[in-house]
Structure formats: structure tokens, C-alpha cells
CSV table of C-alpha atoms and ligand atoms in Angstrom, one decimal:
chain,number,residue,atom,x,y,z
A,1,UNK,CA,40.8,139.9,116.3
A,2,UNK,CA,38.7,142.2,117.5
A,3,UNK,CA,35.1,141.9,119.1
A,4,UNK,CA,31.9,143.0,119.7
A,5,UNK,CA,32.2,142.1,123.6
A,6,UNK,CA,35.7,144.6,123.6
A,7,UNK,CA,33.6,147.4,123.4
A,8,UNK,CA,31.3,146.2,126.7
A,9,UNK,CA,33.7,147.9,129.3
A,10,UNK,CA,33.4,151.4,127.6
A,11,UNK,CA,29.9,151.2,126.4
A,12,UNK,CA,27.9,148.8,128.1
A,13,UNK,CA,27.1,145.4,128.3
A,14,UNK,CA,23.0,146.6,126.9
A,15,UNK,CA,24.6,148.4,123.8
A,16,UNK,CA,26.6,145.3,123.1
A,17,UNK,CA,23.3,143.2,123.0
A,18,UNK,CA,21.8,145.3,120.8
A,19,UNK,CA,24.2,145.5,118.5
A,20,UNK,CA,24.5,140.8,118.6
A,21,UNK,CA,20.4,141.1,118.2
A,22,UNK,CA,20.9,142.8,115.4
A,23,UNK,CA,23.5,141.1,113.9
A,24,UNK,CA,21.9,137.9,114.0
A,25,UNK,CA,19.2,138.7,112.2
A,26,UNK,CA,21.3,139.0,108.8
A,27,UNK,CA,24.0,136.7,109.8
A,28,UNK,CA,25.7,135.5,106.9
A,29,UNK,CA,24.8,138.5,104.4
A,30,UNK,CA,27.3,139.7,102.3
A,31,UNK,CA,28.0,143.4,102.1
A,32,UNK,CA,30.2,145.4,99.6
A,33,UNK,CA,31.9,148.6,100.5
A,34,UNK,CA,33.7,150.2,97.9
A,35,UNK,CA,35.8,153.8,98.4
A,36,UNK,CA,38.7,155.7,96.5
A,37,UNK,CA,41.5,155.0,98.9
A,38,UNK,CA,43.1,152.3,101.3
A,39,UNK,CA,44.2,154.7,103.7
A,40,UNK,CA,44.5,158.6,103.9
A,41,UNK,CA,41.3,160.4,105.2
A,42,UNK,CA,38.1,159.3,107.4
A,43,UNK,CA,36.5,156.9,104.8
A,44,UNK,CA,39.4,154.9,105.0
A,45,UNK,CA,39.8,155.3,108.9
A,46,UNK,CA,36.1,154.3,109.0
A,47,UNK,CA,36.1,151.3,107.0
A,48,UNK,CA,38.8,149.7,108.2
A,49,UNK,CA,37.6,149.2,111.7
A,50,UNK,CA,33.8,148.3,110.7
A,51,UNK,CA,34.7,145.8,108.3
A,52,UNK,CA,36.5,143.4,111.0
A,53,UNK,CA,33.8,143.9,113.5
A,54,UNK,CA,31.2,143.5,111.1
A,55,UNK,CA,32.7,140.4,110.0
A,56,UNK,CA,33.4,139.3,113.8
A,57,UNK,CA,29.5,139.5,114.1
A,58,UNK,CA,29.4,136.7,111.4
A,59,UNK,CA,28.3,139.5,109.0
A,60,UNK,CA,30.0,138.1,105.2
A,61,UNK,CA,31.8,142.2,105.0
A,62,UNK,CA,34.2,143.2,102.1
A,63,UNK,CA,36.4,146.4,100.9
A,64,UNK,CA,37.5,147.1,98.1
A,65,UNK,CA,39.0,150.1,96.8
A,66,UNK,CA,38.9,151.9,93.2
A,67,UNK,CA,42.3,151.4,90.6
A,68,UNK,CA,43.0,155.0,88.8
A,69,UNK,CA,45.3,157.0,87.2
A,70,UNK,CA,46.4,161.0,88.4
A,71,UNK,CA,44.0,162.1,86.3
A,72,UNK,CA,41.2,160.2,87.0
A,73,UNK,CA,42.3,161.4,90.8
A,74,UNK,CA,42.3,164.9,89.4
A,75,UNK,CA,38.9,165.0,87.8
A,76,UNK,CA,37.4,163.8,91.7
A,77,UNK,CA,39.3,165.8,93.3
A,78,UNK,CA,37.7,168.4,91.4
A,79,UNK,CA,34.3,166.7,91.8
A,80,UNK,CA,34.9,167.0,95.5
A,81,UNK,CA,35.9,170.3,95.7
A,82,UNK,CA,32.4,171.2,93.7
A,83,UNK,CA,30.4,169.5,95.9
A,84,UNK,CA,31.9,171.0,99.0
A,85,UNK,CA,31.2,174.5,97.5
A,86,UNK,CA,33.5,175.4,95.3
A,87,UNK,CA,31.5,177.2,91.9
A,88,UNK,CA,34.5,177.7,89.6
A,89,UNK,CA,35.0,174.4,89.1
A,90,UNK,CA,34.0,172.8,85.6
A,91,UNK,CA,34.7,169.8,83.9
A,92,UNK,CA,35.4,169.2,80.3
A,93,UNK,CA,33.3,166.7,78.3
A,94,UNK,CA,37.1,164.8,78.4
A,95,UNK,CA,37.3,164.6,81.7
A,96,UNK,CA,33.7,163.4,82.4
A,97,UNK,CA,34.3,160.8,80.0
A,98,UNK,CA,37.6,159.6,82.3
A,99,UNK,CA,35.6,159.6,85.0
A,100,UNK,CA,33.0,157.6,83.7
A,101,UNK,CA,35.6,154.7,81.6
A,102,UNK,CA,37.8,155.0,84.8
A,103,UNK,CA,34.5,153.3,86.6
A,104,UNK,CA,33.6,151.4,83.7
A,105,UNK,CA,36.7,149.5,83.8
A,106,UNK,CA,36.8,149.3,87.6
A,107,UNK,CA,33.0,147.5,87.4
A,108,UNK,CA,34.8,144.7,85.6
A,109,UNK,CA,37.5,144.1,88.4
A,110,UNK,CA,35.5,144.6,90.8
A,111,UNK,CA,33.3,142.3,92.9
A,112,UNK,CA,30.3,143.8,93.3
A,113,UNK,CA,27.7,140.6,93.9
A,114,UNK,CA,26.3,141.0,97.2
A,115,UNK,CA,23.0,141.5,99.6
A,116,UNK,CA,24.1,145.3,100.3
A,117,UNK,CA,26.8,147.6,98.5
A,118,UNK,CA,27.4,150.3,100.2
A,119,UNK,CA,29.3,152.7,97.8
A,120,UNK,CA,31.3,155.7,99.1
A,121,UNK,CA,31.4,159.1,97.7
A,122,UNK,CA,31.5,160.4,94.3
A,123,UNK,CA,34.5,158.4,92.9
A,124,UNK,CA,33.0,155.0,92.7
A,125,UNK,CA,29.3,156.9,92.1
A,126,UNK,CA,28.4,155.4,88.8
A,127,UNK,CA,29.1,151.9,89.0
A,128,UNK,CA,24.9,151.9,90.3
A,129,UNK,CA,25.3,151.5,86.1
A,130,UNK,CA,27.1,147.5,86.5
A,131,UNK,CA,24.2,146.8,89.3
A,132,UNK,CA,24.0,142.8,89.0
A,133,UNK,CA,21.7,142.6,91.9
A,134,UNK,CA,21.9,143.9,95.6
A,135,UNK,CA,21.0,146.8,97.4
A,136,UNK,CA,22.5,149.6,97.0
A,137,UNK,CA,23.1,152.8,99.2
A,138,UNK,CA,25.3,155.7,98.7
A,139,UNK,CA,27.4,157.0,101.3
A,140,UNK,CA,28.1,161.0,101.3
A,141,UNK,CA,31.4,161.7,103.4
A,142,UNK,CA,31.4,165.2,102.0
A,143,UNK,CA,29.7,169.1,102.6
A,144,UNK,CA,26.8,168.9,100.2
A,145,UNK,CA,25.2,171.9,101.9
A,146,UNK,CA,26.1,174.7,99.1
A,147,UNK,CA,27.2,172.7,96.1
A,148,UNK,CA,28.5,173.3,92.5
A,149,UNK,CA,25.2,172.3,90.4
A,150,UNK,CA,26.6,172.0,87.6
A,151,UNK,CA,28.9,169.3,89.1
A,152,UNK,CA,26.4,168.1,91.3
A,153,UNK,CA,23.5,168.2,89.1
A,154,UNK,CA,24.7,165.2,86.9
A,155,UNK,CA,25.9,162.9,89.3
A,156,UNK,CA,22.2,163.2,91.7
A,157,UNK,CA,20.9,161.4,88.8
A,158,UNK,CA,23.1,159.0,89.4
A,159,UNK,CA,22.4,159.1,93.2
A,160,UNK,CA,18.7,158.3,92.5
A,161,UNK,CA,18.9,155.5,91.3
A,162,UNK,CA,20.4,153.9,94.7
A,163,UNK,CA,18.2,152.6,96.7
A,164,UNK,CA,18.8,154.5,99.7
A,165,UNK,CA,21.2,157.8,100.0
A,166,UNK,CA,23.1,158.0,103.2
A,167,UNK,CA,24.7,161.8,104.6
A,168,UNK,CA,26.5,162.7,107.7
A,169,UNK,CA,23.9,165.5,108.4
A,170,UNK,CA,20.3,166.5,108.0
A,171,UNK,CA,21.7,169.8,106.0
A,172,UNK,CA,24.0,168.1,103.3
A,173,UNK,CA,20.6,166.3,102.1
A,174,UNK,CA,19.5,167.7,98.8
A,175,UNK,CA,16.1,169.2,98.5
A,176,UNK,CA,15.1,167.7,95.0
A,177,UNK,CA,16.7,164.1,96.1
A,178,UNK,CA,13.8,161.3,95.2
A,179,UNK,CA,15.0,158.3,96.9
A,180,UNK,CA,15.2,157.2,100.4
A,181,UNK,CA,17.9,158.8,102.9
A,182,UNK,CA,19.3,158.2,106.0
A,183,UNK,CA,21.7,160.4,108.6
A,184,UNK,CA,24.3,158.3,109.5
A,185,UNK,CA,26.9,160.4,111.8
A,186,UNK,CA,30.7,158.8,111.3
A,187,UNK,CA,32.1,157.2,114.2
A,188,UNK,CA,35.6,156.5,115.4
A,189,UNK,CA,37.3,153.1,117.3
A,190,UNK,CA,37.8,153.7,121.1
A,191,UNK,CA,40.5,150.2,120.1
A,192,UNK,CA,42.2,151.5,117.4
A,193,UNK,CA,46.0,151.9,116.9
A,194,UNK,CA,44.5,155.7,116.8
A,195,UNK,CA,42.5,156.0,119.7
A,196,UNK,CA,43.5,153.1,122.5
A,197,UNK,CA,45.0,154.3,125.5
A,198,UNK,CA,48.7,154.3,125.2
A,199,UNK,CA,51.6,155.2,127.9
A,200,UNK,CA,53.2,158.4,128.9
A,201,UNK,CA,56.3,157.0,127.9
A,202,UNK,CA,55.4,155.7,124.3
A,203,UNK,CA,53.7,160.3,124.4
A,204,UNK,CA,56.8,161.9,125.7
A,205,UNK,CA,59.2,159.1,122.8
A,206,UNK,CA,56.9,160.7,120.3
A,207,UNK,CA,57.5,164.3,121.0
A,208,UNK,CA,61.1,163.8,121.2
A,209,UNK,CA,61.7,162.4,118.0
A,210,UNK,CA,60.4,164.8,116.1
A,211,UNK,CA,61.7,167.4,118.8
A,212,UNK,CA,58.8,168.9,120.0
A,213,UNK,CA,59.2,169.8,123.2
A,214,UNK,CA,57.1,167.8,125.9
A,215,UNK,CA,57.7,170.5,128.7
A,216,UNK,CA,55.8,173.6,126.2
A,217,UNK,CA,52.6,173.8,125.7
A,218,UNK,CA,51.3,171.6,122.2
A,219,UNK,CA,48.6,173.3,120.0
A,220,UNK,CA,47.6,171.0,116.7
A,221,UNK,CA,45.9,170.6,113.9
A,222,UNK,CA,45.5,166.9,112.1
A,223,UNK,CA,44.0,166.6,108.9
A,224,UNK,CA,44.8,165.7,105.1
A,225,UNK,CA,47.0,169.1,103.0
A,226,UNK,CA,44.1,170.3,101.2
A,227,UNK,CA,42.6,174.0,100.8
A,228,UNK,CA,39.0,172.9,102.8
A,229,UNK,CA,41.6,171.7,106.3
A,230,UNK,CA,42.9,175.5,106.0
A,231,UNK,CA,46.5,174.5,107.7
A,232,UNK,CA,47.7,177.4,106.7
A,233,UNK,CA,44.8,179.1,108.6
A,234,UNK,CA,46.1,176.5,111.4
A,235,UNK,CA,49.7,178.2,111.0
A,236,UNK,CA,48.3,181.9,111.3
A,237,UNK,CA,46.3,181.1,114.5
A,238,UNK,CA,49.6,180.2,116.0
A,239,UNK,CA,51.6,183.3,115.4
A,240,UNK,CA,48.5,185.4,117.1
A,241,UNK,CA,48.8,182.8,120.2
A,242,UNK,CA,52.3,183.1,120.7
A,243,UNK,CA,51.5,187.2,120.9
A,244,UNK,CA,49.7,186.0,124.4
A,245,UNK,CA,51.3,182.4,125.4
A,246,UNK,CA,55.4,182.9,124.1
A,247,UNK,CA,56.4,179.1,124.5
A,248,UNK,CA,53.2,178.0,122.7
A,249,UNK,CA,54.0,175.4,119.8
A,250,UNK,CA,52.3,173.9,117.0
A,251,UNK,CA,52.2,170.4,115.5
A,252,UNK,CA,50.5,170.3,112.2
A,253,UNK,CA,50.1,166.5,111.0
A,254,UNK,CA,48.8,166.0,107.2
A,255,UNK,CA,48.9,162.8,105.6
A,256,UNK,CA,48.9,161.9,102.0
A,257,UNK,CA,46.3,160.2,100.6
A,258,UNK,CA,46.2,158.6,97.0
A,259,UNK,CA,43.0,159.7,96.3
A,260,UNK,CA,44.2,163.3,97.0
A,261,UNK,CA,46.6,164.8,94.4
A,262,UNK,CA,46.5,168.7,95.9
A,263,UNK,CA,48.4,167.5,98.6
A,264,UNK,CA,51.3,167.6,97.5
A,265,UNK,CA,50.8,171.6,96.6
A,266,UNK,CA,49.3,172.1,100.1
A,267,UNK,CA,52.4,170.6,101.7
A,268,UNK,CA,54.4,172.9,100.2
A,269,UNK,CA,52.5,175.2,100.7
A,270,UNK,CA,52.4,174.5,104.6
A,271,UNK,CA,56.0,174.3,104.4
A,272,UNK,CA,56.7,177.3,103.3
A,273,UNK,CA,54.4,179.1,105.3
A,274,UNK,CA,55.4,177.4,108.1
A,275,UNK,CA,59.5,178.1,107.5
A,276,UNK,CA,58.9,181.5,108.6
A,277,UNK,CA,57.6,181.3,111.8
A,278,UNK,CA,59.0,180.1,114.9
A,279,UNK,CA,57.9,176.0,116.5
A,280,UNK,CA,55.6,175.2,114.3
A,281,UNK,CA,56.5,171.2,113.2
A,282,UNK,CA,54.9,170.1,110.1
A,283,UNK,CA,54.6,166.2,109.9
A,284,UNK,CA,53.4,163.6,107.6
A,285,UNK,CA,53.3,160.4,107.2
A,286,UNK,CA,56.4,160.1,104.9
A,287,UNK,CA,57.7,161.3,108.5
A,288,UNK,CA,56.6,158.1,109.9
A,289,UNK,CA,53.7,159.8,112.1
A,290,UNK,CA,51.2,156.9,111.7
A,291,UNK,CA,48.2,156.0,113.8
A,292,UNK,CA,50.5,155.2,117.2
A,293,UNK,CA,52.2,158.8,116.6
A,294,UNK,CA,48.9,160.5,115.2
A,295,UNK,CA,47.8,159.2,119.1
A,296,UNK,CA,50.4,160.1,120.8
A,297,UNK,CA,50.8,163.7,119.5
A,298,UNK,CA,46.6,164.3,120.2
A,299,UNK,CA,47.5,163.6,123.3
A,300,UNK,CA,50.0,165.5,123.8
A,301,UNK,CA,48.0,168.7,122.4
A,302,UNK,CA,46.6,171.2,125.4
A,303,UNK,CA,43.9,172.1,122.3
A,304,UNK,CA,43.4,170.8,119.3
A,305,UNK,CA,42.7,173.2,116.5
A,306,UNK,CA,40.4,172.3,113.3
A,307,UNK,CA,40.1,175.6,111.0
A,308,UNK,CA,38.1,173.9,108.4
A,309,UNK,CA,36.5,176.0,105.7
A,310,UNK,CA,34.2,172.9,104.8
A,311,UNK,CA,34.7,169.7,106.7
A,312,UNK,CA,31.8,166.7,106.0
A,313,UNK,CA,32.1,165.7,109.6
A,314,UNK,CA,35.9,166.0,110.8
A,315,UNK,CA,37.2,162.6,112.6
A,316,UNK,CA,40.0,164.5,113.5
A,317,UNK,CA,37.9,166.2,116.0
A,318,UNK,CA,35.7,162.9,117.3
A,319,UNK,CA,39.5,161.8,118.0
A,320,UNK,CA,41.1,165.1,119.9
A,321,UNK,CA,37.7,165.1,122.2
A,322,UNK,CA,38.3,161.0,122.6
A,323,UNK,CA,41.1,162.1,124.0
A,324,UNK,CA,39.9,164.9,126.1
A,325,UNK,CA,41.5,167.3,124.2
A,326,UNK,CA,39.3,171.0,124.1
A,327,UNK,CA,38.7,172.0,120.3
A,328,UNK,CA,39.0,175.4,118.9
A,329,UNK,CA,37.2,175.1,115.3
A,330,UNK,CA,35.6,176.8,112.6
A,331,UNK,CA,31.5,176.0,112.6
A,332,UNK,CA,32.3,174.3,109.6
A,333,UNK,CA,30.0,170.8,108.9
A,334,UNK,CA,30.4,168.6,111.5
A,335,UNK,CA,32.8,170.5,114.0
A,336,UNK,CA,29.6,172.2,115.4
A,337,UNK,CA,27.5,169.1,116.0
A,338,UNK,CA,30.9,167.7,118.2
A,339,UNK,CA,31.8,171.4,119.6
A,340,UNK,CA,29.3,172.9,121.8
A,341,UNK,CA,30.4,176.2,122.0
A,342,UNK,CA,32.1,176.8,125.7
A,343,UNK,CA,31.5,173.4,126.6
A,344,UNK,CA,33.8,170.7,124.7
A,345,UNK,CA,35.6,173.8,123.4
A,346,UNK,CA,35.1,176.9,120.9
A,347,UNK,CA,33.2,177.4,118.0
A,348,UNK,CA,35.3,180.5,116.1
A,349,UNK,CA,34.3,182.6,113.3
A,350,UNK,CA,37.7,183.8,112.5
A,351,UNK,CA,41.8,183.7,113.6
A,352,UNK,CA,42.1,186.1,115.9
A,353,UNK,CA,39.0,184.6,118.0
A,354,UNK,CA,40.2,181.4,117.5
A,355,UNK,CA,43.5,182.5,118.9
A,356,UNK,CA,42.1,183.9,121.8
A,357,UNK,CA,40.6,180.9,122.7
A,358,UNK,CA,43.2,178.9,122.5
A,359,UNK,CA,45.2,180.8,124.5
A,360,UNK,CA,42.6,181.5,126.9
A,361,UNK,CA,42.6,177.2,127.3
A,362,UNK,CA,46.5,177.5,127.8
A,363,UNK,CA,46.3,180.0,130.3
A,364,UNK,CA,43.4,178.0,132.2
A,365,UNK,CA,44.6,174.5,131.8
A,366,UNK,CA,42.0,173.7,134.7
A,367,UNK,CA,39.4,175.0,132.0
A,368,UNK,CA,40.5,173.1,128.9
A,369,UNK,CA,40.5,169.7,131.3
A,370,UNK,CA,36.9,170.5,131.9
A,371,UNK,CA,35.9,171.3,128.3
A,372,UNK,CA,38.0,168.0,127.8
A,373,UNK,CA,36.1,165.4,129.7
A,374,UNK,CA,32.9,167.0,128.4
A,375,UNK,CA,34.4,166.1,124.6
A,376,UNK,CA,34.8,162.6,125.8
A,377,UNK,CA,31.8,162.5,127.6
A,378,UNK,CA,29.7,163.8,124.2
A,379,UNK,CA,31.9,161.6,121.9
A,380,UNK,CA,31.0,158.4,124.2
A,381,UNK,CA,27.6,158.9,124.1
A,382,UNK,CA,27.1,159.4,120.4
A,383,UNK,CA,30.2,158.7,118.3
A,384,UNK,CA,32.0,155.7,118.8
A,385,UNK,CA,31.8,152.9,116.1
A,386,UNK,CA,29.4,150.7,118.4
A,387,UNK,CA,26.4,153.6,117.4
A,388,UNK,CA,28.0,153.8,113.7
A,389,UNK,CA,28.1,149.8,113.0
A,390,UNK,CA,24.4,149.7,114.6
A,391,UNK,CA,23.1,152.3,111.8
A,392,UNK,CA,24.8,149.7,109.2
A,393,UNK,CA,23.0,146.6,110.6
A,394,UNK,CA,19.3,148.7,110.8
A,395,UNK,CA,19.8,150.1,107.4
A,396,UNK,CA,21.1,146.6,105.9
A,397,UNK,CA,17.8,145.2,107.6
A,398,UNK,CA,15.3,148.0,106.5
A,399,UNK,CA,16.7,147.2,102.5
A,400,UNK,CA,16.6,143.7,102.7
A,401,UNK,CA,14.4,142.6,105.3
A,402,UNK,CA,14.9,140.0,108.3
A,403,UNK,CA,16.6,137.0,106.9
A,404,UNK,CA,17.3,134.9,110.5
B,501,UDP,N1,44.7,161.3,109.5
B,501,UDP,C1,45.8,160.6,109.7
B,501,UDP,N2,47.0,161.2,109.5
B,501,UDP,C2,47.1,162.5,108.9
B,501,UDP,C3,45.9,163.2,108.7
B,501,UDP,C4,44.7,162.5,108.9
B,501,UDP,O1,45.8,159.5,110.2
B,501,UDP,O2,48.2,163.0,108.7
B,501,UDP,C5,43.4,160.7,109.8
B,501,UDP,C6,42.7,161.3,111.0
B,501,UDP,O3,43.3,160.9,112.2
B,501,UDP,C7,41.3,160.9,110.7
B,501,UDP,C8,41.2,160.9,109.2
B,501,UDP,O4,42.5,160.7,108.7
B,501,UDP,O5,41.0,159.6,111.3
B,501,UDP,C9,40.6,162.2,108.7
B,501,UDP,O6,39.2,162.1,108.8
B,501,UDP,P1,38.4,163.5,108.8
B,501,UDP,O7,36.9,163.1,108.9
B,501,UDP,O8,38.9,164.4,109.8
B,501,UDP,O9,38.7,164.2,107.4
B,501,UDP,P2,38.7,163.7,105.8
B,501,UDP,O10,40.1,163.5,105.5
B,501,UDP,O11,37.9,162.5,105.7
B,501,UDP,O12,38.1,164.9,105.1
């Protein structure tokens, strides 16, 4: 089981301190985190390494995870999609009320007693309505820079009525919004299946079973089949890098995630796209590519691509720089507060400059190894899951108070 003291070698014996202080002055609180999904997407990454160090720390932490139907799955989706920008999107008086029974029924199977609930994104939003007692924050995964309002409108008067309304940046923060907020930037596991250092061997396995070839140079892109991730835009970059670097190839990994029912289409989609061109391998985890293989391949990548069109914070990215992996991305969200722009890699503003860059790194492989450490450097100093479970224990103890 994992830890506190794990993390001492990489971040320091003080940070590690800080963290038990902390810690034991709610020891024994119970928090609450409920999400969408089990796995599939960073909530899920997120959660299911700071529940088992939280609960290490003596902290009483639980999950839980929504029960829906397609179209309940459907009607957030489209929520999502509103929030991150999109203004077509409206939702009939039917689907609202689905949304709202789906949650109704889901605050009668659900435990929510507890000191803190921490409730994630819009899906679980209104069960603030079956508040026995508690706490409660809100926790915004998503791009609420340039919303939908008349999607958003209706659901910030639910957020109000939390107690405290968490975002991944300054910018996503409504103007209007009355209650308390906090910036909380996600965080990944430096110990995780995903992240931990793994052998050359268990790399080079990886790429030959899905017949990439380990002697080429990689290129990829990791994140969920959905219009936002642009993987077709990911697909596109590649043809313009092969015009410079011939034996370039690209890995495209996209998982499926059952809160997510446009991946499917977007699969597809990539598919199709991708059918036409020449190495590109499109993978999934029906394919079998789970954490160990999601490791291997970003570390296998000479540059990691993200060409998000909206991206709340982008874990994918956290995990390439980990890794010392240069990033070529969009200055989408959170990519820019992890990409400093010709130092952990290369903020783009559109394909062709993205495929310069990229090749540029392949033909400078010295380059992309300096950009690389930078990445890790930047990602050790301010988003690794010892900074993320610290903002959990100081917000926990700025809503209820020192209990120890
Ligand atoms: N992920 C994965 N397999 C995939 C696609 C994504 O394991 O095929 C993981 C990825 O490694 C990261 C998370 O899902 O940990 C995605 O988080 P991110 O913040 O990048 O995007 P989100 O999906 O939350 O929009």
C-alpha cells in the first residue's frame, strides 16, 4: 500500500512533513468524492491515486461513482461540451428533467454522510439538493473560460449553493460566481502503474506488440476520442512531419470511457482518417494499452503531441513532461501553464507550426532532451500528487476547522 514517506526520495523529506502535519490535524474525517466514471479520463486518474494516500494518512476517504443510462451520459456529455464552449448546444426540458431524476435516484444509493464531499464536475452537480450535512465543494475538471450560458447559467445556481467552488485555473472562474473558490492545479502519481519508472525491455515489448517500430522515431498523442482532444488534428500534423522527417510515426492512444458516449464516433472517426495515411497506429484500450502500455509508449515518444481545442488542464501532458518527453500543443487550458513556450516544448497556434516543431525536435534530438528534463523539472516542482493531496488537506481544514 502506498505511502506518504514513498514520495520522500523524489520530493523531499520537508514536503513529506508538511503534508503528515497536515494530515494530522483532521485525522479521522471522512471525505466523499463522487465523479461520473471509474476509469477513462483524468478525474478518474486523479482519484484513484489520492484516495489511497489520503486514506494512508489515516484520513476516513471514499469514491464513489454515479449509476446512468446512455442517455443520461448523452445529456452530460452535452453539458460538457457547453461548458467547454460549445453555443449550439441546447437541451430539451426532457432531457433536463433525466438529468435531474438520474441524480435524484443516484442521491438515494449513494453515501453521501460525511465531514467534506467533494463532488466532481457537472454530472453529479445537483445532488448539493440531498445535502444531509457536510461540507461541500465542487470540483471543475473542465474549460469554463467561454461557456454556453444557457447551459451554464442553470447549473451556477446550483454551484452556489456549495460551499466552496474549486477550478483548475484562475480563468475558468466565473465572474458572477458568489461563493468561495479555490485554484487547485491537477496533479499526477510519480508511483503509478502510469508514471513509475519501468525497463527498456518491458518499452521496446510494448512497441513490438503493437508493431511500432522501436528503431523510428515515435510522435503521440494520448487522450480520450472526443472532438475537444482533436486526434484527427493529431493525425494531420503527422502527414506534414513526414514531408520533413520520412520515417517519422505516430501512436495515437484513446481510451473509452463510460461517461463518454462520442467516443465511439470519434474512433471511427480516427480510424478512418488514419487508414489513409501511412504509420500512424491507433490504440485503445480494447487493444489492451492500459496504464503499463500508456507508460511505456510515452516513453517511447521523441515528442508528445496534445492538439487540444479546449483541454481543462491535460494530464496527458503532466505525464509526457514526467517522462521528459518535449510537448508540441495547442495553448489550449492548461497545456500553456505546463508548456513554456521553447522551454519544455512548443506552444502552436496551428498544424503546420506544430509540425514544424516537431520535426525540428526530431531533427535535434539533443534539443528535445533539453526541453525534456526542463518538463520534468517544471512538473516536479509543481504537479505531482504530493502539491495536489496538500491543497485537499488545507481546503478540508479551511471548511471545517482544526479537529486534532
Ligand atoms: N488516458 C489513458 N488511456 C487513454 C487515454 C487517456 O489512460 O487511452 C489517461 C491519460 O493517461 C490521463 C487521463 O486519461 O491520465 C486523461 O486526463 P486529461 O486531463 O489529459 O484529459 P481528460 O480526459 O480528463 O479530459
Amino acid at each position: 500500500m502506498v505511502k506518504v514517506d514513498d514520495y520522500a526520495p523524489i520530493v523531499g523529506e520537508g514536503e513529506v512533513e508538511g503534508i503528515k502535519q497536515l494530515a494530522e490535524l483532521i485525522k479521522g474525517e471522512k471525505v466523499v468524492h463522487i465523479n461520473a466514471t471509474p476509469y477513462g479520463g483524468g478525474v478518474a486518474e486523479i482519484l484513484s491515486r489520492i484516495i489511497p494516500l489520503a486514506k494512508s494518512l489515516d484520513i476516513d476517504a471514499n469514491w464513489q461513482t454515479l449509476k446512468g443510462d446512455t442517455e443520461f451520459f448523452t445529456v452530460t456529455k452535452k453539458m460538457h461540451n457547453a461548458l467547454q464552449g460549445n453555443q449550439e448546444v441546447a437541451l430539451s426540458e426532457a432531457e433536463w428533467r433525466h438529468y435531474f431524476d438520474t441524480v435524484r435516484f443516484n442521491s438515494s444509493i449513494l453515501n453521501l454522510e460525511g465531514d467534506v464531499l467533494v463532488i466532481h464536475d457537472p454530472q453529479p452537480l445537483p445532488l448539493i439538493e440531498y445535502r444531509r450535512g457536510g461540507k461541500w465543494a465542487w470540483r471543475c475538471h473542465i474549460d469554463t473560460s467561454s461557456p454556453n450560458l444557457r447551459i451554464w447559467g442553470p447549473l451556477m445556481e446550483l454551484v452556489q449553493r456549495y460551499n466552496i467552488a474549486i477550478f483548475s485555473l484562475e480563468k475558468y472562474i466565473p465572474r458572477n460566481l458568489e461563493t468561495q473558490v479555490l485554484i487547485d492545479h491537477p496533479t499526477i502519481d510519480p508511483l503509478a502503474t502510469k508514471n513509475a519508472g519501468i525497463s527498456v525491455s518491458e518499452i521496446e515489448k510494448t512497441l513490438n506488440r503493437y508493431g511500432v517500430d522501436p528503431e523510428r522515431p515515435i510522435i503521440g498523442q494520448v487522450g480520450r476520442f472526443d472532438p475537444w482532444k482533436d486526434p484527427l488534428g493529431a493525425i494531420a500534423v503527422h502527414r506534414m512531419v513526414k514531408a520533413r522527417v520520412r520515417a517519422a510515426q505516430l501512436v495515437l492512444i484513446g481510451s473509452f470511457a463510460k461517461d463518454d458516449p462520442e467516443a465511439a464516433e470519434w474512433y471511427e472517426k480516427a480510424m478512418a482518417f488514419a487508414a489513409k495515411e501511412k504509420d500512424v497506429f491507433v490504440l485503445t484500450n480494447l487493444d489492451g494499452v492500459g496504464d503499463l502500455e500508456v507508460n511505456a509508449f510515452q516513453r517511447a515518444f521523441s515528442v508528445a503531441l496534445q492538439m487540444s481545442k479546449r483541454e481543462g488542464f491535460g494530464l496527458t501532458v503532466t505525464e509526457a513532461l514526467w517522462k521528459g518527453v518535449p510537448v508540441v500543443g495547442t495553448r489550449a487550458g492548461g497545456i500553456s501553464l505546463q508548456v513554456i513556450d521553447g522551454a519544455t516544448g512548443y506552444l502552436i497556434d496551428n498544424y503546420e507550426e506544430a509540425a514544424e516543431k516537431t520535426a525540428l525536435l526530431l531533427k535535434k534530438p539533443w534539443l528535445a532532451r533539453e526541453l525534456g528534463q526542463s518538463g520534468r523539472r517544471h512538473v516536479k516542482l509543481n504537479f505531482l500528487i504530493t502539491k495536489g493531496i496538500m491543497n485537499y488537506l488545507r481546503m478540508h481544514i479551511e471548511l471545517v476547522g482544526k479537529r486534532n
